[in-house]
Short mmCIF file of C-alpha atoms and ligand atoms in Angstrom, two decimals:
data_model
loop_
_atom_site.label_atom_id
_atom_site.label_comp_id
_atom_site.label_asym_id
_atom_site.label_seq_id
_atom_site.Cartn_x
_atom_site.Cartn_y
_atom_site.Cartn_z
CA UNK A 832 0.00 0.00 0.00
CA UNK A 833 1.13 3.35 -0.57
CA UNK A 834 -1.31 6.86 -0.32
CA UNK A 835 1.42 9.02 -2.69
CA UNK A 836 -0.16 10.93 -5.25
CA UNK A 837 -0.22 9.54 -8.90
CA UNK A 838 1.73 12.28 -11.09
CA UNK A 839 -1.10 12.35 -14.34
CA UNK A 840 0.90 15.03 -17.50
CA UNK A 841 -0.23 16.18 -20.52
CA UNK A 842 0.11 19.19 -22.98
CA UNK A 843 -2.83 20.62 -21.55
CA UNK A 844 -6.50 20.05 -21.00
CA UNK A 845 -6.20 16.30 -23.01
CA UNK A 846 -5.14 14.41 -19.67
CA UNK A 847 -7.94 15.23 -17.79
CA UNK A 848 -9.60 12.32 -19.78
CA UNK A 849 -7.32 9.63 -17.97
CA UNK A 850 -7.98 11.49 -14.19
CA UNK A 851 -11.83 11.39 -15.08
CA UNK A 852 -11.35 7.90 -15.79
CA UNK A 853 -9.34 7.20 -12.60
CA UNK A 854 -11.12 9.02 -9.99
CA UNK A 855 -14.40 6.45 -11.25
CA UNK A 856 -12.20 3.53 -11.38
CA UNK A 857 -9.75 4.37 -7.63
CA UNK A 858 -11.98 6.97 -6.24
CA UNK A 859 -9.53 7.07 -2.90
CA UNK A 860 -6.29 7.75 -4.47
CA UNK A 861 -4.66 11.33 -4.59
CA UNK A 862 -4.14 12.87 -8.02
CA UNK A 863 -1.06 15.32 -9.11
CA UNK A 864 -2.09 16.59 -12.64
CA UNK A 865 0.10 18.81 -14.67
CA UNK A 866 -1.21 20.77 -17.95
CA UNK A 867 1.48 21.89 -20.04
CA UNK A 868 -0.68 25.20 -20.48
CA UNK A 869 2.38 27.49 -21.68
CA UNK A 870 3.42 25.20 -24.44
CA UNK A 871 0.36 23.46 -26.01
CA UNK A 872 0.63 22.11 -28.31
CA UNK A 873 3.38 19.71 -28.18
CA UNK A 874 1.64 18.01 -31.46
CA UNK A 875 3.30 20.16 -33.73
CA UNK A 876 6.87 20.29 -32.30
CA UNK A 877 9.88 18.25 -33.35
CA UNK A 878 10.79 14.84 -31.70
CA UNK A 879 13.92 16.72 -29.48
CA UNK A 880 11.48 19.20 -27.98
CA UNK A 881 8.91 16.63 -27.20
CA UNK A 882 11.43 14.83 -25.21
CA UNK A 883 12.82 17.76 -23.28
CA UNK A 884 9.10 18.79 -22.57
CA UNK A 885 8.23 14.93 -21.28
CA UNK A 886 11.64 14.81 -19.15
CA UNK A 887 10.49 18.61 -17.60
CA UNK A 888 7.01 17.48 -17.01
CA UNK A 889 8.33 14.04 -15.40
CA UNK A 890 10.57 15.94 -13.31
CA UNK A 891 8.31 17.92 -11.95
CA UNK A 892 5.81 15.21 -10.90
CA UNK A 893 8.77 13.16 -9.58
CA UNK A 894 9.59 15.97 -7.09
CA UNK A 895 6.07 15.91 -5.81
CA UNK A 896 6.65 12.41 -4.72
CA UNK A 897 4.74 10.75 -6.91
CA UNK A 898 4.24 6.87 -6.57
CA UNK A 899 3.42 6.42 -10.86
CA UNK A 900 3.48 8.39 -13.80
CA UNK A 901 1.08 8.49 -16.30
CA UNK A 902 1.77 10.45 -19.85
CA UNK A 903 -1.71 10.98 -20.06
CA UNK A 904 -0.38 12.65 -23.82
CA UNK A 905 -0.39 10.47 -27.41
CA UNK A 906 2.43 12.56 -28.41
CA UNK A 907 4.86 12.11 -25.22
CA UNK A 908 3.61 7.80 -25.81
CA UNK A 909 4.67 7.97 -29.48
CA UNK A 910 7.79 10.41 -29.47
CA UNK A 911 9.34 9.74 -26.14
CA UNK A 912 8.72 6.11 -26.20
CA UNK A 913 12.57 5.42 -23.99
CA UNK A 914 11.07 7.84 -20.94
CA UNK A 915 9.60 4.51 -18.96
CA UNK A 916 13.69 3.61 -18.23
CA UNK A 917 14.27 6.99 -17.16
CA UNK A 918 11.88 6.87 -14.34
CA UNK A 919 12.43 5.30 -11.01
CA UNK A 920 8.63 4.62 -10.59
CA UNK A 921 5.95 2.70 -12.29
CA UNK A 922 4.81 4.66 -15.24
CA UNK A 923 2.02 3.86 -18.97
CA UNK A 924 1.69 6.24 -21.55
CA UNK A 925 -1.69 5.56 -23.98
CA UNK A 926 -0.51 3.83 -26.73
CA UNK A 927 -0.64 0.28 -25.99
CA UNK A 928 -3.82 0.26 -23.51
CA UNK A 929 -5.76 1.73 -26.79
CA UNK A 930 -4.14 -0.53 -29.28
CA UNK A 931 -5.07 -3.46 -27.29
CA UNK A 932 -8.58 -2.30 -26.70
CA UNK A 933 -9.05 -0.93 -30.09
CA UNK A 934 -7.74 -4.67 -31.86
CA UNK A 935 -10.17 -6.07 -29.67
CA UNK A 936 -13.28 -3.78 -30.78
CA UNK A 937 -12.73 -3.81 -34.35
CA UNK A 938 -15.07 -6.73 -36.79
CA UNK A 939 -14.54 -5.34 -40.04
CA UNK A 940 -10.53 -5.24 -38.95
CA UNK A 941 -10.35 -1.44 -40.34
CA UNK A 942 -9.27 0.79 -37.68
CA UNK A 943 -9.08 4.38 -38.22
CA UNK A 944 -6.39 6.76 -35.92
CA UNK A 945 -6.24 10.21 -35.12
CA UNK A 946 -4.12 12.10 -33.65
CA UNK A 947 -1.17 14.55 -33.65
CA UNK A 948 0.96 15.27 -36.50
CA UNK A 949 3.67 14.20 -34.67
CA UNK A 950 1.58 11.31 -33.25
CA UNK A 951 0.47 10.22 -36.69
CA UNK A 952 4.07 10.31 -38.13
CA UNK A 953 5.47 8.42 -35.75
CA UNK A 954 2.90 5.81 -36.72
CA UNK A 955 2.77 3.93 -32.86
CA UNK A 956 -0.64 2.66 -32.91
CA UNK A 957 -0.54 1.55 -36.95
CA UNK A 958 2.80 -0.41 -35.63
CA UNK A 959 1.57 -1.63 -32.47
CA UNK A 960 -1.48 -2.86 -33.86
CA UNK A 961 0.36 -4.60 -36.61
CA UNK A 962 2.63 -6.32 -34.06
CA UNK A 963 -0.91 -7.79 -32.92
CA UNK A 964 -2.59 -8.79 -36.27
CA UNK A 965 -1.07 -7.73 -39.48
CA UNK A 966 -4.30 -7.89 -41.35
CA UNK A 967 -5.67 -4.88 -39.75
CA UNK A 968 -6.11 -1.84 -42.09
CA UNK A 969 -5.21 0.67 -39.75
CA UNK A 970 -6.27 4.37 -41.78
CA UNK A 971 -4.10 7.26 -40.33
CA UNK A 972 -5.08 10.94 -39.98
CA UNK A 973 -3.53 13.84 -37.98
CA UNK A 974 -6.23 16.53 -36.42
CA UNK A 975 -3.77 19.60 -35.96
CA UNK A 976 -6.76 21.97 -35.34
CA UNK A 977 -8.09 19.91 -32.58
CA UNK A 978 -6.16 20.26 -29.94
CA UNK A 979 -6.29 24.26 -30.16
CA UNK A 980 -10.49 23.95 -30.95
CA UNK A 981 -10.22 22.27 -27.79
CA UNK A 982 -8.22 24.44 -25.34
CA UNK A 983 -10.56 26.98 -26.59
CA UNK A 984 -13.67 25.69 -25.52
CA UNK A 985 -15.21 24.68 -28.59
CA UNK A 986 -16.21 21.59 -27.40
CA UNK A 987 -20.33 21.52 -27.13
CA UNK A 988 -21.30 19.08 -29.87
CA UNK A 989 -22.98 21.10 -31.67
CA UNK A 990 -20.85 24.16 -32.22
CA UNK A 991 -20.68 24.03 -36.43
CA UNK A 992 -17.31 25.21 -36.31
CA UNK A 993 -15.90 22.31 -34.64
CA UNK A 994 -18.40 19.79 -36.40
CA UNK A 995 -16.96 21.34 -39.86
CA UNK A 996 -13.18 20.82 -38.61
CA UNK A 997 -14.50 16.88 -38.06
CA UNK A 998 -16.43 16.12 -41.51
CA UNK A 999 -13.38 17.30 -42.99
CA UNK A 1000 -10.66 15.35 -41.05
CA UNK A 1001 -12.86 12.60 -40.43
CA UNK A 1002 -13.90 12.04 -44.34
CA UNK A 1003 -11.11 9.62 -45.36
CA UNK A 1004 -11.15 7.17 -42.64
CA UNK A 1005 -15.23 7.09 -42.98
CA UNK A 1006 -14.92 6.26 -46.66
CA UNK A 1007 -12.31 2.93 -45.82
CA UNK A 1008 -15.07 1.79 -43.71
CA UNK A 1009 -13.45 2.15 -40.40
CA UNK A 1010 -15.92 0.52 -37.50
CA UNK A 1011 -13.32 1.92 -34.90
CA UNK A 1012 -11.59 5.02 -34.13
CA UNK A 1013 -9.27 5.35 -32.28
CA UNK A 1014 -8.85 8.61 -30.73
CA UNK A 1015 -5.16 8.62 -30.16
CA UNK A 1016 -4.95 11.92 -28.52
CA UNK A 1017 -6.37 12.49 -25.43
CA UNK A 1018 -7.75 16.02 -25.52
CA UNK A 1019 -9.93 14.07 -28.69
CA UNK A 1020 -12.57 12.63 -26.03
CA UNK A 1021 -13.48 16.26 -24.69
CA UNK A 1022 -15.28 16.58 -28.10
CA UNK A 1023 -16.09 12.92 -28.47
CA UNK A 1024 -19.64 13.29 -29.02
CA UNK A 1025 -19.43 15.89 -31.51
CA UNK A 1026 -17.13 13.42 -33.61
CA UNK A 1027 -19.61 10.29 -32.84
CA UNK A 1028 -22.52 12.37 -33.77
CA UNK A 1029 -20.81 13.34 -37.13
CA UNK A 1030 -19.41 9.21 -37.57
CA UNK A 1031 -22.22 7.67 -36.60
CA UNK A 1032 -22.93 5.86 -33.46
CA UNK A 1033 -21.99 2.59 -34.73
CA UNK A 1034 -18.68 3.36 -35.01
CA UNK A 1035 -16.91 2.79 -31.74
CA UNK A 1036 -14.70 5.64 -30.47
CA UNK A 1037 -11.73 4.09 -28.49
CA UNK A 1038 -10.98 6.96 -25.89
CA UNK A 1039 -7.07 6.89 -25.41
CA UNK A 1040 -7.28 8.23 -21.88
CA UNK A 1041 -10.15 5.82 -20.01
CA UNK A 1042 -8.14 3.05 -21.67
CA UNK A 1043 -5.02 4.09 -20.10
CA UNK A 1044 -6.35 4.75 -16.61
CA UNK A 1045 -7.76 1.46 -16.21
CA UNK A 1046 -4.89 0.21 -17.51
CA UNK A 1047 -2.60 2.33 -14.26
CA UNK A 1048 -5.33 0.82 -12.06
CA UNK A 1049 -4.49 -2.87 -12.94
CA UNK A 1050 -0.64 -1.76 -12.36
CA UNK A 1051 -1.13 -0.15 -9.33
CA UNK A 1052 -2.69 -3.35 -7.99
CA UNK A 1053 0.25 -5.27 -9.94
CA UNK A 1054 2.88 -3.38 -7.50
CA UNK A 1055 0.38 -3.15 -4.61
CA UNK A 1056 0.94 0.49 -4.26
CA UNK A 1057 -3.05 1.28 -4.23
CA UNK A 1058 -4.08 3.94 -1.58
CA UNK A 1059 -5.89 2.18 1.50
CA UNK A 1060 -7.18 5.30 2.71
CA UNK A 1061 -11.22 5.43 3.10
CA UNK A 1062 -11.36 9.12 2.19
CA UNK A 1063 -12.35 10.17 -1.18
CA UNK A 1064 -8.84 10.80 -2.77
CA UNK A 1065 -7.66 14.83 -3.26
CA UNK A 1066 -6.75 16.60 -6.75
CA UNK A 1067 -3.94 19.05 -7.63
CA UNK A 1068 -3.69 20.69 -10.64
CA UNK A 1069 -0.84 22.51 -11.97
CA UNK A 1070 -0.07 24.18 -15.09
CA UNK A 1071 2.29 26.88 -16.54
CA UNK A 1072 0.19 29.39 -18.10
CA UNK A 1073 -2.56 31.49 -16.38
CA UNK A 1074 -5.15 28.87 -14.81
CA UNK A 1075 -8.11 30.71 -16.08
CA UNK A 1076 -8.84 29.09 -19.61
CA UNK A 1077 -7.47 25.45 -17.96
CA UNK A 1078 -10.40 26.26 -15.32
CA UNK A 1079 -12.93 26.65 -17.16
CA UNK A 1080 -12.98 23.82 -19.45
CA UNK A 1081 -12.03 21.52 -16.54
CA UNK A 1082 -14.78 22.09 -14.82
CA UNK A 1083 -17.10 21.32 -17.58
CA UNK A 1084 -15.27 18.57 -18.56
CA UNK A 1085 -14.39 17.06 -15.02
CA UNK A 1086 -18.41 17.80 -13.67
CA UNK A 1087 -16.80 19.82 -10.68
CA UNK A 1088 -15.22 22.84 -10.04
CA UNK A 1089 -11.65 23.17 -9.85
CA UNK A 1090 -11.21 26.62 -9.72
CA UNK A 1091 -9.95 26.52 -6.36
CA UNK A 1092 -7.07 24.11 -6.88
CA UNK A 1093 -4.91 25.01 -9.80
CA UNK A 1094 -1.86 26.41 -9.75
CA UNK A 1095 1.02 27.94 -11.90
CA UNK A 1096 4.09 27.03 -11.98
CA UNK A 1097 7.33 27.63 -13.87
CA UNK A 1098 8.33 24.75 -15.49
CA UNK A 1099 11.80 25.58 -17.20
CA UNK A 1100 12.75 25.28 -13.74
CA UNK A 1101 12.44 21.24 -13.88
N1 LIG B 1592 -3.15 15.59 -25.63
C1 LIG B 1592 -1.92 15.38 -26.30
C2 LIG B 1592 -1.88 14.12 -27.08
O1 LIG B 1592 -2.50 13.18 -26.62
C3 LIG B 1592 -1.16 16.53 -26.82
C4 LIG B 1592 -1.74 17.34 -27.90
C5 LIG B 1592 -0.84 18.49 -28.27
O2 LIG B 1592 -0.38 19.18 -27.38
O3 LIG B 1592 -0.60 18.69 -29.47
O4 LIG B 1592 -1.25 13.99 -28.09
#
């Protein structure tokens, strides 16, 4: 047993879909989250600076005495895919809880991914999933305008702006015939119902962030480090712009209000 936070990092608001996730599945643990606020998006950066971001980040959560690290981020999973040997606790990034759960979903075996651009080069989940089955026809598509639609606040389902940026990203993997989506970066599930209701609801939307949470659940019970504490389990959150925007869209997203408990911090420091 052990009642130290778990350190939870993304670029920005995208994460928040893996500490939804785990305050449903572990509702007593403690929860360190940092949003990357200052320098969203990390999509669009080049491999070096993705790196140097993810070893800041990890830093950061590490000195907060943090029991497991989750890159709740598609890009950090794809890009800085050497980061688990760095770290002297247990730590997942996204990539291979959704590949797993998306392989599992798909019937036709036509899987469509989106994410980043630096996600979608990198081409993680169309090699991961081909590591599984080789047959699957994996259809690849990056979503730059996304994340920043997102950190915005255009996330209500029916705002036509954001439904426009979907019909036209979306189009291609719709016409292969995808029955699964994976949506390989994790501020993607904030606006997951806009995308389902321009898909279809028969296509299954594999959310990168639950998958990974319940996948840091089954390792915290792997290294019996889960909290024993009765209480209902606290959340920080940290980021290192203004916490104003973050707020806001947190709140709706997370159902409560967090306005109370985020903080800024500088992290070139880390
Ligand atoms: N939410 C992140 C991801 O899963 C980062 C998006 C970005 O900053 O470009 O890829």
């Amino acid at each position: 047993m052990n009642n130290a936070p778990i350190g939870v990092f993304d670029s920005g608001l995208g994460g928040l879909t893996a500490v939804r996730e785990l305050k449903n599945v572990l509702p007593n643990e403690n929860i360190i989250y940092f949003g990357d606020t200052g320098r969203v998006p990390y999509g669009t950066r080049s491999n070096d600076t993705i790196k140097k971001y993810a070893a800041q980040d990890t830093n950061f959560l590490l000195r907060n005495n943090v029991k497991m690290i989750i890159a709740a981020c598609g890009t950090v999973s794809s890009v800085a895919y050497n980061l688990k040997q760095d770290l002297p606790v247990p730590y997942t990034g996204v990539v291979s809880p959704t590949c797993f759960a998306a392989a599992k979903a798909t019937k036709n075996k036509k899987i469509g991914v989106i994410g980043t651009s630096a996600t979608i080069n990198s081409h993680s989940y169309r090699d991961l999933i081909h590591s599984f089955d080789s047959e699957v026809e994996v259809i690849e598509q990056d979503c730059p305008l996304f994340v920043p639609l997102v950190e915005s606040g255009f996330i209500d389902k029916d705002d036509p702006v954001t439904r426009l940026v979907i019909e036209r990203y979306l189009d291609g993997i719709m016409k292969a015939g995808a029955d699964t989506i994976i949506l390989g970066c994790t501020h993607y599930p904030i606006i997951a119902e806009a995308i389902s209701s321009v898909v279809g609801k028969s296509v299954k939307l594999i959310d990168s962030g639950r998958e990974t949470a319940i996948y840091a659940a089954k390792i915290l019970k792997e290294n019996n480090i889960l909290n024993n504490s009765q209480e209902k389990g606290a959340c920080e959150f940290y980021v290192s712009d203004t916490p104003e925007g973050f707020e806001n869209v947190a709140s709706v997203f997370l159902g409560e209000n967090v306005s109370h408990s985020v903080t800024q911090i500088d992290i070139e420091k880390y």
